[in-house]
Each structure stands twice: as C-alpha cells, then as structure tokens.
Amino acid sequence: METRIIKVQAENGKLSAVQETELEWAGSILQQGGLVAFPTETVYGLGGDALNPASSQKIYAAKGRPSDNPLIIHICRFEDIYPIVEFVPEEARKIAEAFWPGPLTMILPKSDKVPYETTGGLETVAIRMPAHPVAEKLIAHSGGYVAAPSANTSGKPSPTVAKYVIEDMDGKIDVIIDGGEVGIGLESTIVDLTVSPPQILRPGYITDAMLTEVLGKVEADVTILRNDSGQAPKAPGMKYRHYAPQGELVIVQGSPEAVAEYINLQAQADRRAGEKVGVICTEELAAVYKADVLKCVGSRLDEEAIAKHLYTFLREFDDEKVTRIYSESFATDGLGQAIMNRLLKAAGHKVVDLDNIL
Ligand code: TXA
Ligand code: MG
C-alpha cells in the first residue's frame, strides 16, 4: 500500500483554509474505512473509524497489536459521548469540564453502537477528547468517532514526531499527517469511572492530585509502579512490555553522585565487553558521565521536559544501535509517576537500588 504523507502544522493553534481542506480529505479516508495517523497533544495516534469493526481490525494488523487490547475512541465534542455509552455519570461531566479537550481518557460502560472489535471484547469503552487543532478537525471531518492507539508498532515507544510514525507505518496505512513535534510526549491519563471511587489505570499529564481535586477520592491501580503485586493491570495494554528500546535498559536509583559513579563503572565494563552504552541523565550531572551516547533530559526539576523527551531518546538509542542503556531514576509523584511508569515498563522493571545493595 502506498502511504500518503502530508504536512499540516498549525500556526499559533490555527489552521489555514488549505490545511482544513486537507484534513477534510483525510477525514473522508477515515469514513471510507481507511487509516490515518495524526498528531495529538500527547503522542501520535493511528486513527480508524471507531464504529466500523473492519477499521479497528486494520488498526490491530498495522500495529501488530494483540486484538484483546482495546482502543481509545477520540471525539471532538462532549455531546458525542452520549451515543457511545450506556449512561454518563456525574463524574464524567466533572472531569470533562475540568480536563477536556486534553490528555485525559475516561472508561465508561459502552453502548451497542460500539463494536467489540474496538473495545477488545470489553463491555466498557475508553473515550478521550484531544486538545490539538489537527486532531480536532480530523475527528470532526471523520464522522466524529476515531479509534486511535499510539501510532507505533506494538512494543515500541510511542511516536512523538512524524519521523517515527513513518518508520513504523509507511506502507501499512493510507495517510500520515505530519503535525510536527507533540507537546506532552506521554500518553493520556486513563481513569476508570465504572468503579467507585474512580481508579487511575494509566498515569499521565493529568495527575492524581488534579483528579482528586475534581472528583474527591481517586484510587490508583497498584501495578502502576510495581510488578510484584501478583495482580494484572486493569488496562489490558499495560500488561505488555511496552515502550521497549532494543538495548537492555536498567534504571539506577540512589543519591545522584552514587548513581553516576555506578553507571560509569558499569559502562566501562560493558564497553570492554563490546557493548555500545547509552545513558539517560539529568543536566545536573551530565558532565560526569562517560557513555557512547549520552541523552540529557534537562533539569531534574523540569518534569515536563523529561516527559517530552523520554520516548524520543529511547527511539534514538535504537537508531544509534545502543545495546546497553542506563537511566537515572526520577521522582514518582505528580507527573513523575507517569514518567517512572513508562520508564519502568521500558526497563522491564530492571532497577538497581544503590541504597539497598551498598
Ligand atoms: O494519549 C493517548 O491516549 C494516545 C493518543 C493517540 O490519544 N493513545 C493511546 O492509545 O495511548 P493506546 O491504544 O496506545 O493505549 C490505550 C490504553 C491501553 O493500555 C488499553 O488497554 C487501555 O487504554 N484501554 C482502552 N480501552 C479500555 C477499557 N475499556 N478498559 C480498560 N483499559 C482500556
Ligand atoms: Mg500505545
């Protein structure tokens, strides 16, 4: 299949008339059952008509994703939620008011309109209204319901720039919309509203403190930062070893100086053994590290910058054929919870805790 790649980059959040026409065309491809990758504020999505079972099946095929892993339906107006859910609880209205459009996905009981192909066989449906001008217009022109997982091959880090969408999807889908670099860099927060109190299934830019402020009590899936609970994650997609780079990734925890010293010693031994070593570090200690490929995420205090760069760095290590990666560990509260959740998954939970081995 030939994939058409078009560039639609909004200026100051505004699209030109020509760009609107291109999105209208891309929307018609979705209506005809085709697949279109597009930018959102979190990561790039791989879109298909959410109400068309054949489109959802094509999405799974293009990603190489197990079909029991449900898709998120993207909408562009709150009222579009009504036809696809059984009922709209008060909490849904509250969090939509507070966080939509934005990086927040809610789980609700699905209506008959939503095919099981889209929900991976579940009776519930995940819904999100993205805050990105290209996504919003594309959804509006598609008929209003776009199923979109992240636009990566299953198992790879989610793409934050079109380059990596093209790498994974060229030849497999109809259209790729290059909208430039995304703003956030990690997937949306998922909150399950079918249980009481609501439960966070995947942490993201909308933190548990932000949700607690709006909803009162909120719980978090125990598996978010741990893999020793003996429980399966409630979001089916979170059970897979996602976001994985090709090199072996190890997270090192401890005082910053001890971490740098440990990583440098390991790196030296690895390089002698013929490994190509990459390091993810913060600006504070960047000068201390000796690695083949050093990626600095910015200041330890700037969590938004860490979130934005993480997936790109993991992809770049693959590009540079790095075989061993060490990463500093980050704080686990606020946005740090989402960062560490993804990093731990990328590492398959391989963590060296210097405070406990020395
Ligand atoms: O930011 C995002 O959410 C991005 C952009 C493209 O919008 N999308 C995204 O989709 O991350 P995906 O498919 O890569 O991740 C969706 C996650 C999976 O872990 C899936 O298991 C979970 O949402 N999910 C979807 N429907 C669910 C449901 N009914 N119940 C529980 N988890 C669900
Ligand atoms: Mg994904």
mmCIF file of C-alpha atoms and ligand atoms in Angstrom:
data_model
loop_
_atom_site.group_PDB
_atom_site.id
_atom_site.type_symbol
_atom_site.label_atom_id
_atom_site.label_comp_id
_atom_site.label_asym_id
_atom_site.label_seq_id
_atom_site.Cartn_x
_atom_site.Cartn_y
_atom_site.Cartn_z
ATOM 1 C CA MET A 1 0.000 0.000 0.000
ATOM 2 C CA GLU A 2 1.234 3.467 -0.782
ATOM 3 C CA THR A 3 1.096 5.802 2.223
ATOM 4 C CA ARG A 4 0.498 9.465 1.534
ATOM 5 C CA ILE A 5 2.397 11.749 3.896
ATOM 6 C CA ILE A 6 1.018 15.261 4.304
ATOM 7 C CA LYS A 7 2.286 18.111 6.440
ATOM 8 C CA VAL A 8 -0.336 20.007 8.423
ATOM 9 C CA GLN A 9 1.269 22.183 11.062
ATOM 10 C CA ALA A 10 -0.951 24.706 12.791
ATOM 11 C CA GLU A 11 0.443 28.151 13.444
ATOM 12 C CA ASN A 12 -0.467 29.543 16.858
ATOM 13 C CA GLY A 13 -3.126 26.873 17.062
ATOM 14 C CA LYS A 14 -4.710 27.999 13.771
ATOM 15 C CA LEU A 15 -5.081 26.098 10.501
ATOM 16 C CA SER A 16 -5.181 27.701 7.062
ATOM 17 C CA ALA A 17 -8.045 27.097 4.619
ATOM 18 C CA VAL A 18 -5.795 24.793 2.562
ATOM 19 C CA GLN A 19 -4.895 22.773 5.659
ATOM 20 C CA GLU A 20 -8.571 22.480 6.556
ATOM 21 C CA THR A 21 -9.263 21.093 3.089
ATOM 22 C CA GLU A 22 -6.503 18.509 3.540
ATOM 23 C CA LEU A 23 -7.996 17.420 6.852
ATOM 24 C CA GLU A 24 -11.414 17.192 5.241
ATOM 25 C CA TRP A 25 -9.894 14.843 2.678
ATOM 26 C CA ALA A 26 -8.137 12.793 5.406
ATOM 27 C CA GLY A 27 -11.455 12.635 7.272
ATOM 28 C CA SER A 28 -13.120 11.176 4.178
ATOM 29 C CA ILE A 29 -10.453 8.451 4.097
ATOM 30 C CA LEU A 30 -11.451 7.538 7.658
ATOM 31 C CA GLN A 31 -15.126 7.496 6.703
ATOM 32 C CA GLN A 32 -14.317 5.065 3.903
ATOM 33 C CA GLY A 33 -12.645 2.689 6.348
ATOM 34 C CA GLY A 34 -9.045 3.815 5.768
ATOM 35 C CA LEU A 35 -6.363 4.502 8.385
ATOM 36 C CA VAL A 36 -4.837 7.928 9.089
ATOM 37 C CA ALA A 37 -2.048 8.668 11.582
ATOM 38 C CA PHE A 38 -2.298 12.094 13.174
ATOM 39 C CA PRO A 39 -0.730 14.225 15.898
ATOM 40 C CA THR A 40 -2.389 14.785 19.278
ATOM 41 C CA GLU A 41 -1.063 16.742 22.245
ATOM 42 C CA THR A 42 0.186 13.522 23.896
ATOM 43 C CA VAL A 43 1.637 11.246 21.177
ATOM 44 C CA TYR A 44 0.786 10.438 17.543
ATOM 45 C CA GLY A 45 -2.340 8.336 17.073
ATOM 46 C CA LEU A 46 -3.176 5.715 14.432
ATOM 47 C CA GLY A 47 -6.780 6.509 13.543
ATOM 48 C CA GLY A 48 -9.620 4.495 12.079
ATOM 49 C CA ASP A 49 -13.425 4.811 12.214
ATOM 50 C CA ALA A 50 -14.225 3.591 15.747
ATOM 51 C CA LEU A 51 -17.717 2.436 14.792
ATOM 52 C CA ASN A 52 -16.503 0.338 11.864
ATOM 53 C CA PRO A 53 -15.303 -3.120 13.010
ATOM 54 C CA ALA A 54 -13.208 -3.560 9.851
ATOM 55 C CA SER A 55 -11.287 -0.343 10.582
ATOM 56 C CA SER A 56 -10.440 -1.488 14.102
ATOM 57 C CA GLN A 57 -9.226 -4.820 12.742
ATOM 58 C CA LYS A 58 -6.991 -2.964 10.306
ATOM 59 C CA ILE A 59 -5.533 -0.930 13.179
ATOM 60 C CA TYR A 60 -4.552 -4.097 15.050
ATOM 61 C CA ALA A 61 -2.982 -5.504 11.908
ATOM 62 C CA ALA A 62 -0.984 -2.341 11.146
ATOM 63 C CA LYS A 63 0.370 -2.170 14.705
ATOM 64 C CA GLY A 64 0.893 -5.897 15.111
ATOM 65 C CA ARG A 65 -1.132 -5.492 18.314
ATOM 66 C CA PRO A 66 -2.998 -8.271 20.140
ATOM 67 C CA SER A 67 -6.705 -7.716 19.481
ATOM 68 C CA ASP A 68 -7.689 -8.100 23.168
ATOM 69 C CA ASN A 69 -6.051 -4.730 23.815
ATOM 70 C CA PRO A 70 -8.835 -2.140 23.470
ATOM 71 C CA LEU A 71 -8.647 1.156 21.569
ATOM 72 C CA ILE A 72 -9.469 4.671 22.774
ATOM 73 C CA ILE A 73 -12.286 6.471 20.918
ATOM 74 C CA HIS A 74 -11.409 10.097 20.176
ATOM 75 C CA ILE A 75 -14.229 12.639 19.952
ATOM 76 C CA CYS A 76 -14.278 16.398 19.388
ATOM 77 C CA ARG A 77 -17.474 17.493 21.197
ATOM 78 C CA PHE A 78 -18.686 16.420 24.635
ATOM 79 C CA GLU A 79 -22.197 15.640 23.415
ATOM 80 C CA ASP A 80 -20.790 12.951 21.119
ATOM 81 C CA ILE A 81 -20.215 10.826 24.196
ATOM 82 C CA TYR A 82 -23.953 10.080 24.599
ATOM 83 C CA PRO A 83 -24.475 7.661 21.667
ATOM 84 C CA ILE A 84 -21.451 5.522 22.604
ATOM 85 C CA VAL A 85 -22.045 4.982 26.336
ATOM 86 C CA GLU A 86 -24.793 3.390 28.439
ATOM 87 C CA PHE A 87 -25.015 6.424 30.685
ATOM 88 C CA VAL A 88 -22.990 9.498 31.613
ATOM 89 C CA PRO A 89 -22.233 9.663 35.347
ATOM 90 C CA GLU A 90 -21.795 12.991 37.104
ATOM 91 C CA GLU A 91 -18.029 12.323 37.447
ATOM 92 C CA ALA A 92 -17.680 12.158 33.650
ATOM 93 C CA ARG A 93 -19.231 15.578 33.289
ATOM 94 C CA LYS A 94 -16.978 16.978 36.003
ATOM 95 C CA ILE A 95 -13.717 15.717 34.602
ATOM 96 C CA ALA A 96 -14.699 16.650 31.049
ATOM 97 C CA GLU A 97 -15.382 20.166 32.268
ATOM 98 C CA ALA A 98 -12.024 20.299 34.023
ATOM 99 C CA PHE A 99 -9.769 18.478 31.536
ATOM 100 C CA TRP A 100 -11.341 18.224 28.043
ATOM 101 C CA PRO A 101 -10.165 18.819 25.496
ATOM 102 C CA GLY A 102 -6.966 17.393 26.948
ATOM 103 C CA PRO A 103 -4.804 14.393 27.899
ATOM 104 C CA LEU A 104 -7.464 12.504 29.851
ATOM 105 C CA THR A 105 -9.223 9.282 28.852
ATOM 106 C CA MET A 106 -12.291 8.018 30.704
ATOM 107 C CA ILE A 107 -13.637 4.473 30.816
ATOM 108 C CA LEU A 108 -17.436 4.104 30.775
ATOM 109 C CA PRO A 109 -19.907 1.300 30.028
ATOM 110 C CA LYS A 110 -20.261 1.066 26.241
ATOM 111 C CA SER A 111 -23.487 1.256 24.229
ATOM 112 C CA ASP A 112 -24.428 -1.222 21.484
ATOM 113 C CA LYS A 113 -23.178 1.229 18.878
ATOM 114 C CA VAL A 114 -19.565 0.485 19.773
ATOM 115 C CA PRO A 115 -18.267 -2.720 18.177
ATOM 116 C CA TYR A 116 -16.396 -5.262 20.320
ATOM 117 C CA GLU A 117 -13.594 -5.058 17.762
ATOM 118 C CA THR A 118 -12.917 -1.553 19.092
ATOM 119 C CA THR A 119 -13.157 -2.429 22.809
ATOM 120 C CA GLY A 120 -11.189 -5.651 22.565
ATOM 121 C CA GLY A 121 -14.288 -7.585 23.596
ATOM 122 C CA LEU A 122 -14.943 -5.471 26.723
ATOM 123 C CA GLU A 123 -18.315 -4.045 27.819
ATOM 124 C CA THR A 124 -16.587 -0.738 28.576
ATOM 125 C CA VAL A 125 -15.212 1.919 26.255
ATOM 126 C CA ALA A 126 -12.306 4.375 26.585
ATOM 127 C CA ILE A 127 -13.043 7.923 25.405
ATOM 128 C CA ARG A 128 -10.884 10.999 25.034
ATOM 129 C CA MET A 129 -11.201 14.455 23.517
ATOM 130 C CA PRO A 130 -7.725 15.529 22.390
ATOM 131 C CA ALA A 131 -6.539 19.138 22.545
ATOM 132 C CA HIS A 132 -4.758 19.508 19.216
ATOM 133 C CA PRO A 133 -6.101 21.541 16.303
ATOM 134 C CA VAL A 134 -5.204 18.888 13.707
ATOM 135 C CA ALA A 135 -6.752 16.060 15.732
ATOM 136 C CA GLU A 136 -9.863 18.065 16.477
ATOM 137 C CA LYS A 137 -10.519 18.963 12.819
ATOM 138 C CA LEU A 138 -9.711 15.475 11.584
ATOM 139 C CA ILE A 139 -12.198 13.943 14.031
ATOM 140 C CA ALA A 140 -14.861 16.478 13.047
ATOM 141 C CA HIS A 141 -14.414 15.566 9.361
ATOM 142 C CA SER A 142 -14.358 11.823 10.027
ATOM 143 C CA GLY A 143 -17.874 11.470 11.367
ATOM 144 C CA GLY A 144 -16.901 12.105 14.973
ATOM 145 C CA TYR A 145 -15.512 8.820 16.336
ATOM 146 C CA VAL A 146 -11.865 7.988 15.739
ATOM 147 C CA ALA A 147 -10.339 4.899 17.360
ATOM 148 C CA ALA A 148 -6.668 5.630 17.864
ATOM 149 C CA PRO A 149 -3.932 3.773 19.669
ATOM 150 C CA SER A 150 -0.477 5.297 19.657
ATOM 151 C CA ALA A 151 0.929 5.148 16.105
ATOM 152 C CA ASN A 152 3.843 2.816 16.855
ATOM 153 C CA THR A 153 4.438 -0.811 16.062
ATOM 154 C CA SER A 154 3.281 -2.728 19.135
ATOM 155 C CA GLY A 155 6.074 -2.851 21.733
ATOM 156 C CA LYS A 156 7.968 0.200 20.515
ATOM 157 C CA PRO A 157 7.942 3.607 22.224
ATOM 158 C CA SER A 158 5.007 5.814 21.169
ATOM 159 C CA PRO A 159 5.967 8.317 18.468
ATOM 160 C CA THR A 160 6.278 11.981 19.420
ATOM 161 C CA VAL A 161 7.408 13.099 15.949
ATOM 162 C CA ALA A 162 6.192 12.047 12.479
ATOM 163 C CA LYS A 163 9.580 10.543 11.603
ATOM 164 C CA TYR A 164 8.923 7.559 13.877
ATOM 165 C CA VAL A 165 5.344 7.162 12.644
ATOM 166 C CA ILE A 166 6.734 6.925 9.119
ATOM 167 C CA GLU A 167 9.368 4.429 10.263
ATOM 168 C CA ASP A 168 6.690 2.138 11.757
ATOM 169 C CA MET A 169 3.674 2.720 9.484
ATOM 170 C CA ASP A 170 4.874 3.624 5.989
ATOM 171 C CA GLY A 171 3.313 1.208 3.502
ATOM 172 C CA LYS A 172 0.789 -0.079 6.068
ATOM 173 C CA ILE A 173 -1.755 2.764 6.302
ATOM 174 C CA ASP A 174 -3.367 5.284 3.937
ATOM 175 C CA VAL A 175 -2.212 8.623 5.306
ATOM 176 C CA ILE A 176 0.296 10.036 7.788
ATOM 177 C CA ILE A 177 -0.272 13.620 8.885
ATOM 178 C CA ASP A 178 2.968 15.259 9.958
ATOM 179 C CA GLY A 179 1.949 17.872 12.518
ATOM 180 C CA GLY A 180 5.405 18.451 13.988
ATOM 181 C CA GLU A 181 6.527 17.514 17.479
ATOM 182 C CA VAL A 182 3.822 16.790 20.061
ATOM 183 C CA GLY A 183 3.602 18.856 23.249
ATOM 184 C CA ILE A 184 3.447 16.353 26.122
ATOM 185 C CA GLY A 185 5.238 13.231 24.941
ATOM 186 C CA LEU A 186 3.485 10.624 27.147
ATOM 187 C CA GLU A 187 0.065 9.050 26.565
ATOM 188 C CA SER A 188 -3.085 10.342 28.278
ATOM 189 C CA THR A 189 -4.072 9.582 31.859
ATOM 190 C CA ILE A 190 -6.716 6.824 31.897
ATOM 191 C CA VAL A 191 -9.362 6.936 34.616
ATOM 192 C CA ASP A 192 -11.946 4.199 35.079
ATOM 193 C CA LEU A 193 -15.337 5.653 36.017
ATOM 194 C CA THR A 194 -17.100 2.286 36.145
ATOM 195 C CA VAL A 195 -15.788 1.690 39.677
ATOM 196 C CA SER A 196 -16.194 3.696 42.847
ATOM 197 C CA PRO A 197 -14.041 5.508 43.746
ATOM 198 C CA PRO A 198 -12.745 6.154 40.204
ATOM 199 C CA GLN A 199 -9.447 4.440 39.510
ATOM 200 C CA ILE A 200 -6.411 5.646 37.570
ATOM 201 C CA LEU A 201 -5.342 2.830 35.241
ATOM 202 C CA ARG A 202 -2.542 4.678 33.477
ATOM 203 C CA PRO A 203 -0.843 7.792 34.897
ATOM 204 C CA GLY A 204 -0.253 10.770 32.605
ATOM 205 C CA TYR A 205 -0.079 14.523 32.425
ATOM 206 C CA ILE A 206 -3.328 14.856 34.407
ATOM 207 C CA THR A 207 -2.027 13.744 37.806
ATOM 208 C CA ASP A 208 -3.847 12.018 40.641
ATOM 209 C CA ALA A 209 -3.734 15.263 42.646
ATOM 210 C CA MET A 210 -5.509 17.072 39.780
ATOM 211 C CA LEU A 211 -8.152 14.341 39.551
ATOM 212 C CA THR A 212 -8.610 14.214 43.325
ATOM 213 C CA GLU A 213 -9.308 17.921 43.355
ATOM 214 C CA VAL A 214 -12.180 17.463 40.921
ATOM 215 C CA LEU A 215 -13.521 14.052 41.959
ATOM 216 C CA GLY A 216 -12.746 13.805 45.636
ATOM 217 C CA LYS A 217 -11.419 10.304 46.262
ATOM 218 C CA VAL A 218 -9.471 8.618 43.463
ATOM 219 C CA GLU A 219 -7.529 5.353 43.611
ATOM 220 C CA ALA A 220 -4.614 4.180 41.516
ATOM 221 C CA ASP A 221 -4.058 0.730 40.004
ATOM 222 C CA VAL A 222 -1.426 -0.928 42.229
ATOM 223 C CA THR A 223 0.522 -2.078 39.191
ATOM 224 C CA ILE A 224 1.401 1.451 38.049
ATOM 225 C CA LEU A 225 4.834 1.454 39.686
ATOM 226 C CA ARG A 226 5.132 -2.163 40.840
ATOM 227 C CA ASN A 227 5.279 -5.549 39.191
ATOM 228 C CA ASP A 228 5.276 -7.603 42.391
ATOM 229 C CA SER A 229 1.624 -7.276 43.419
ATOM 230 C CA GLY A 230 0.588 -10.513 41.739
ATOM 231 C CA GLN A 231 -2.257 -8.607 40.076
ATOM 232 C CA ALA A 232 -2.826 -7.935 36.390
ATOM 233 C CA PRO A 233 -3.114 -4.283 35.330
ATOM 234 C CA LYS A 234 -6.730 -3.265 34.706
ATOM 235 C CA ALA A 235 -5.930 -1.548 31.405
ATOM 236 C CA PRO A 236 -5.201 -4.571 29.211
ATOM 237 C CA GLY A 237 -2.498 -2.671 27.318
ATOM 238 C CA MET A 238 -0.490 -2.067 30.475
ATOM 239 C CA LYS A 239 0.315 -5.745 30.891
ATOM 240 C CA TYR A 240 2.551 -5.809 27.851
ATOM 241 C CA ARG A 241 6.204 -4.879 27.991
ATOM 242 C CA HIS A 242 5.600 -1.693 26.120
ATOM 243 C CA TYR A 243 7.798 1.176 25.180
ATOM 244 C CA ALA A 244 10.793 -1.068 24.916
ATOM 245 C CA PRO A 245 14.020 0.056 23.293
ATOM 246 C CA GLN A 246 16.125 -2.626 21.594
ATOM 247 C CA GLY A 247 19.015 -2.230 24.023
ATOM 248 C CA GLU A 248 18.744 -3.572 27.559
ATOM 249 C CA LEU A 249 17.623 -0.770 29.869
ATOM 250 C CA VAL A 250 18.459 -0.609 33.582
ATOM 251 C CA ILE A 251 17.262 2.121 35.971
ATOM 252 C CA VAL A 252 19.666 3.098 38.732
ATOM 253 C CA GLN A 253 18.346 4.544 41.981
ATOM 254 C CA GLY A 254 20.267 6.272 44.770
ATOM 255 C CA SER A 255 21.959 9.571 45.512
ATOM 256 C CA PRO A 256 22.817 11.377 42.240
ATOM 257 C CA GLU A 257 26.581 11.103 42.783
ATOM 258 C CA ALA A 258 26.418 7.397 43.643
ATOM 259 C CA VAL A 259 24.236 6.745 40.598
ATOM 260 C CA ALA A 260 26.679 8.484 38.272
ATOM 261 C CA GLU A 261 29.618 6.614 39.755
ATOM 262 C CA TYR A 262 27.853 3.251 39.482
ATOM 263 C CA ILE A 263 26.769 3.863 35.905
ATOM 264 C CA ASN A 264 30.260 4.961 34.856
ATOM 265 C CA LEU A 265 31.790 1.809 36.345
ATOM 266 C CA GLN A 266 29.227 -0.447 34.677
ATOM 267 C CA ALA A 267 29.553 1.399 31.387
ATOM 268 C CA GLN A 268 33.309 0.932 31.404
ATOM 269 C CA ALA A 269 32.945 -2.821 31.908
ATOM 270 C CA ASP A 270 30.188 -3.061 29.299
ATOM 271 C CA ARG A 271 32.244 -1.232 26.721
ATOM 272 C CA ARG A 272 35.158 -3.559 27.316
ATOM 273 C CA ALA A 273 32.742 -6.396 26.655
ATOM 274 C CA GLY A 274 31.851 -4.837 23.303
ATOM 275 C CA GLU A 275 28.564 -3.200 24.261
ATOM 276 C CA LYS A 276 27.526 0.211 22.993
ATOM 277 C CA VAL A 277 26.403 2.129 26.064
ATOM 278 C CA GLY A 278 23.754 4.823 26.288
ATOM 279 C CA VAL A 279 22.870 6.887 29.355
ATOM 280 C CA ILE A 280 19.766 8.911 30.183
ATOM 281 C CA CYS A 281 20.712 11.571 32.666
ATOM 282 C CA THR A 282 19.678 14.927 34.045
ATOM 283 C CA GLU A 283 21.503 18.151 33.328
ATOM 284 C CA GLU A 284 22.764 18.383 36.916
ATOM 285 C CA LEU A 285 25.299 15.576 36.420
ATOM 286 C CA ALA A 286 25.594 15.426 32.620
ATOM 287 C CA ALA A 287 29.257 16.430 32.651
ATOM 288 C CA VAL A 288 30.200 13.494 34.885
ATOM 289 C CA TYR A 289 29.005 10.655 32.640
ATOM 290 C CA LYS A 290 31.150 8.699 30.232
ATOM 291 C CA ALA A 291 28.958 6.940 27.673
ATOM 292 C CA ASP A 292 28.926 6.272 23.936
ATOM 293 C CA VAL A 293 25.589 8.039 23.639
ATOM 294 C CA LEU A 294 24.542 10.464 26.362
ATOM 295 C CA LYS A 295 20.974 11.810 26.411
ATOM 296 C CA CYS A 296 20.255 14.628 28.796
ATOM 297 C CA VAL A 297 16.575 15.081 29.646
ATOM 298 C CA GLY A 298 17.089 18.564 31.047
ATOM 299 C CA SER A 299 16.865 19.606 34.657
ATOM 300 C CA ARG A 300 15.658 17.097 37.247
ATOM 301 C CA LEU A 301 13.204 19.793 38.314
ATOM 302 C CA ASP A 302 11.654 20.158 34.852
ATOM 303 C CA GLU A 303 9.399 17.089 34.650
ATOM 304 C CA GLU A 304 7.604 18.346 31.556
ATOM 305 C CA ALA A 305 10.891 18.312 29.648
ATOM 306 C CA ILE A 306 11.667 14.785 30.883
ATOM 307 C CA ALA A 307 8.208 13.578 29.752
ATOM 308 C CA LYS A 308 8.572 15.221 26.386
ATOM 309 C CA HIS A 309 11.984 13.722 25.613
ATOM 310 C CA LEU A 310 11.771 10.236 27.073
ATOM 311 C CA TYR A 311 10.289 8.318 24.117
ATOM 312 C CA THR A 312 12.371 10.188 21.556
ATOM 313 C CA PHE A 313 15.535 9.272 23.439
ATOM 314 C CA LEU A 314 14.536 5.609 23.612
ATOM 315 C CA ARG A 315 13.955 5.646 19.848
ATOM 316 C CA GLU A 316 17.247 7.432 19.223
ATOM 317 C CA PHE A 317 19.135 4.767 21.159
ATOM 318 C CA ASP A 318 17.670 2.243 18.718
ATOM 319 C CA ASP A 319 18.721 4.426 15.766
ATOM 320 C CA GLU A 320 22.246 4.522 17.160
ATOM 321 C CA LYS A 321 22.292 0.761 17.818
ATOM 322 C CA VAL A 322 22.913 1.146 21.526
ATOM 323 C CA THR A 323 22.912 -2.250 23.252
ATOM 324 C CA ARG A 324 23.041 -1.216 26.938
ATOM 325 C CA ILE A 325 21.161 1.714 28.437
ATOM 326 C CA TYR A 326 21.361 3.097 31.956
ATOM 327 C CA SER A 327 18.941 5.690 33.242
ATOM 328 C CA GLU A 328 18.845 7.800 36.326
ATOM 329 C CA SER A 329 15.672 7.347 38.350
ATOM 330 C CA PHE A 330 13.151 10.162 38.768
ATOM 331 C CA ALA A 331 10.670 11.314 41.403
ATOM 332 C CA THR A 332 7.457 9.256 41.493
ATOM 333 C CA ASP A 333 4.871 11.862 42.417
ATOM 334 C CA GLY A 334 2.917 14.228 40.150
ATOM 335 C CA LEU A 335 3.957 13.914 36.517
ATOM 336 C CA GLY A 336 6.913 11.841 37.772
ATOM 337 C CA GLN A 337 4.504 8.964 38.320
ATOM 338 C CA ALA A 338 3.771 8.786 34.588
ATOM 339 C CA ILE A 339 7.459 9.168 33.715
ATOM 340 C CA MET A 340 8.546 6.362 36.054
ATOM 341 C CA ASN A 341 5.616 4.153 34.971
ATOM 342 C CA ARG A 342 6.803 4.291 31.333
ATOM 343 C CA LEU A 343 10.486 4.054 32.210
ATOM 344 C CA LEU A 344 9.928 1.011 34.452
ATOM 345 C CA LYS A 345 7.956 -0.684 31.692
ATOM 346 C CA ALA A 346 10.631 0.128 29.137
ATOM 347 C CA ALA A 347 13.164 -1.447 31.510
ATOM 348 C CA GLY A 348 11.005 -4.493 32.204
ATOM 349 C CA HIS A 349 11.290 -3.335 35.871
ATOM 350 C CA LYS A 350 15.051 -3.827 35.973
ATOM 351 C CA VAL A 351 16.114 -1.491 38.766
ATOM 352 C CA VAL A 352 19.381 -1.303 40.704
ATOM 353 C CA ASP A 353 18.724 0.329 44.066
ATOM 354 C CA LEU A 354 22.095 1.505 45.388
ATOM 355 C CA ASP A 355 20.673 2.430 48.791
ATOM 356 C CA ASN A 356 19.814 -1.203 49.303
ATOM 357 C CA ILE A 357 22.807 -3.025 47.857
ATOM 358 C CA LEU A 358 25.667 -0.958 49.265
HETATM 359 O O1 TXA B 1 -2.671 9.738 24.666
HETATM 360 C C1 TXA B 1 -3.252 8.721 24.293
HETATM 361 O O2 TXA B 1 -4.105 8.151 24.988
HETATM 362 C C2 TXA B 1 -2.875 8.151 22.923
HETATM 363 C C3 TXA B 1 -3.295 9.190 21.862
HETATM 364 C C4 TXA B 1 -3.100 8.696 20.467
HETATM 365 O O3 TXA B 1 -4.598 9.610 22.108
HETATM 366 N N1 TXA B 1 -3.491 6.881 22.695
HETATM 367 C C5 TXA B 1 -3.053 5.753 23.324
HETATM 368 O O4 TXA B 1 -3.720 4.598 22.917
HETATM 369 O O5 TXA B 1 -2.173 5.740 24.139
HETATM 370 P P1 TXA B 1 -3.135 3.142 23.190
HETATM 371 O O6 TXA B 1 -4.046 2.253 22.433
HETATM 372 O O7 TXA B 1 -1.695 3.075 22.854
HETATM 373 O O8 TXA B 1 -3.375 2.900 24.712
HETATM 374 C C6 TXA B 1 -4.696 2.696 25.160
HETATM 375 C C7 TXA B 1 -4.692 2.075 26.530
HETATM 376 C C8 TXA B 1 -4.304 0.622 26.519
HETATM 377 O O9 TXA B 1 -3.459 0.353 27.631
HETATM 378 C C9 TXA B 1 -5.648 -0.076 26.663
HETATM 379 O O10 TXA B 1 -5.527 -1.335 27.262
HETATM 380 C C10 TXA B 1 -6.417 0.901 27.535
HETATM 381 O O11 TXA B 1 -6.030 2.146 27.032
HETATM 382 N N2 TXA B 1 -7.871 0.774 27.371
HETATM 383 C C11 TXA B 1 -8.620 1.059 26.271
HETATM 384 N N3 TXA B 1 -9.915 0.762 26.475
HETATM 385 C C12 TXA B 1 -10.014 0.284 27.727
HETATM 386 C C13 TXA B 1 -11.089 -0.208 28.529
HETATM 387 N N4 TXA B 1 -12.333 -0.275 28.065
HETATM 388 N N5 TXA B 1 -10.795 -0.628 29.788
HETATM 389 C C14 TXA B 1 -9.536 -0.574 30.258
HETATM 390 N N6 TXA B 1 -8.482 -0.108 29.561
HETATM 391 C C15 TXA B 1 -8.709 0.301 28.305
HETATM 392 MG MG MG B 2 0.311 2.598 22.899
#
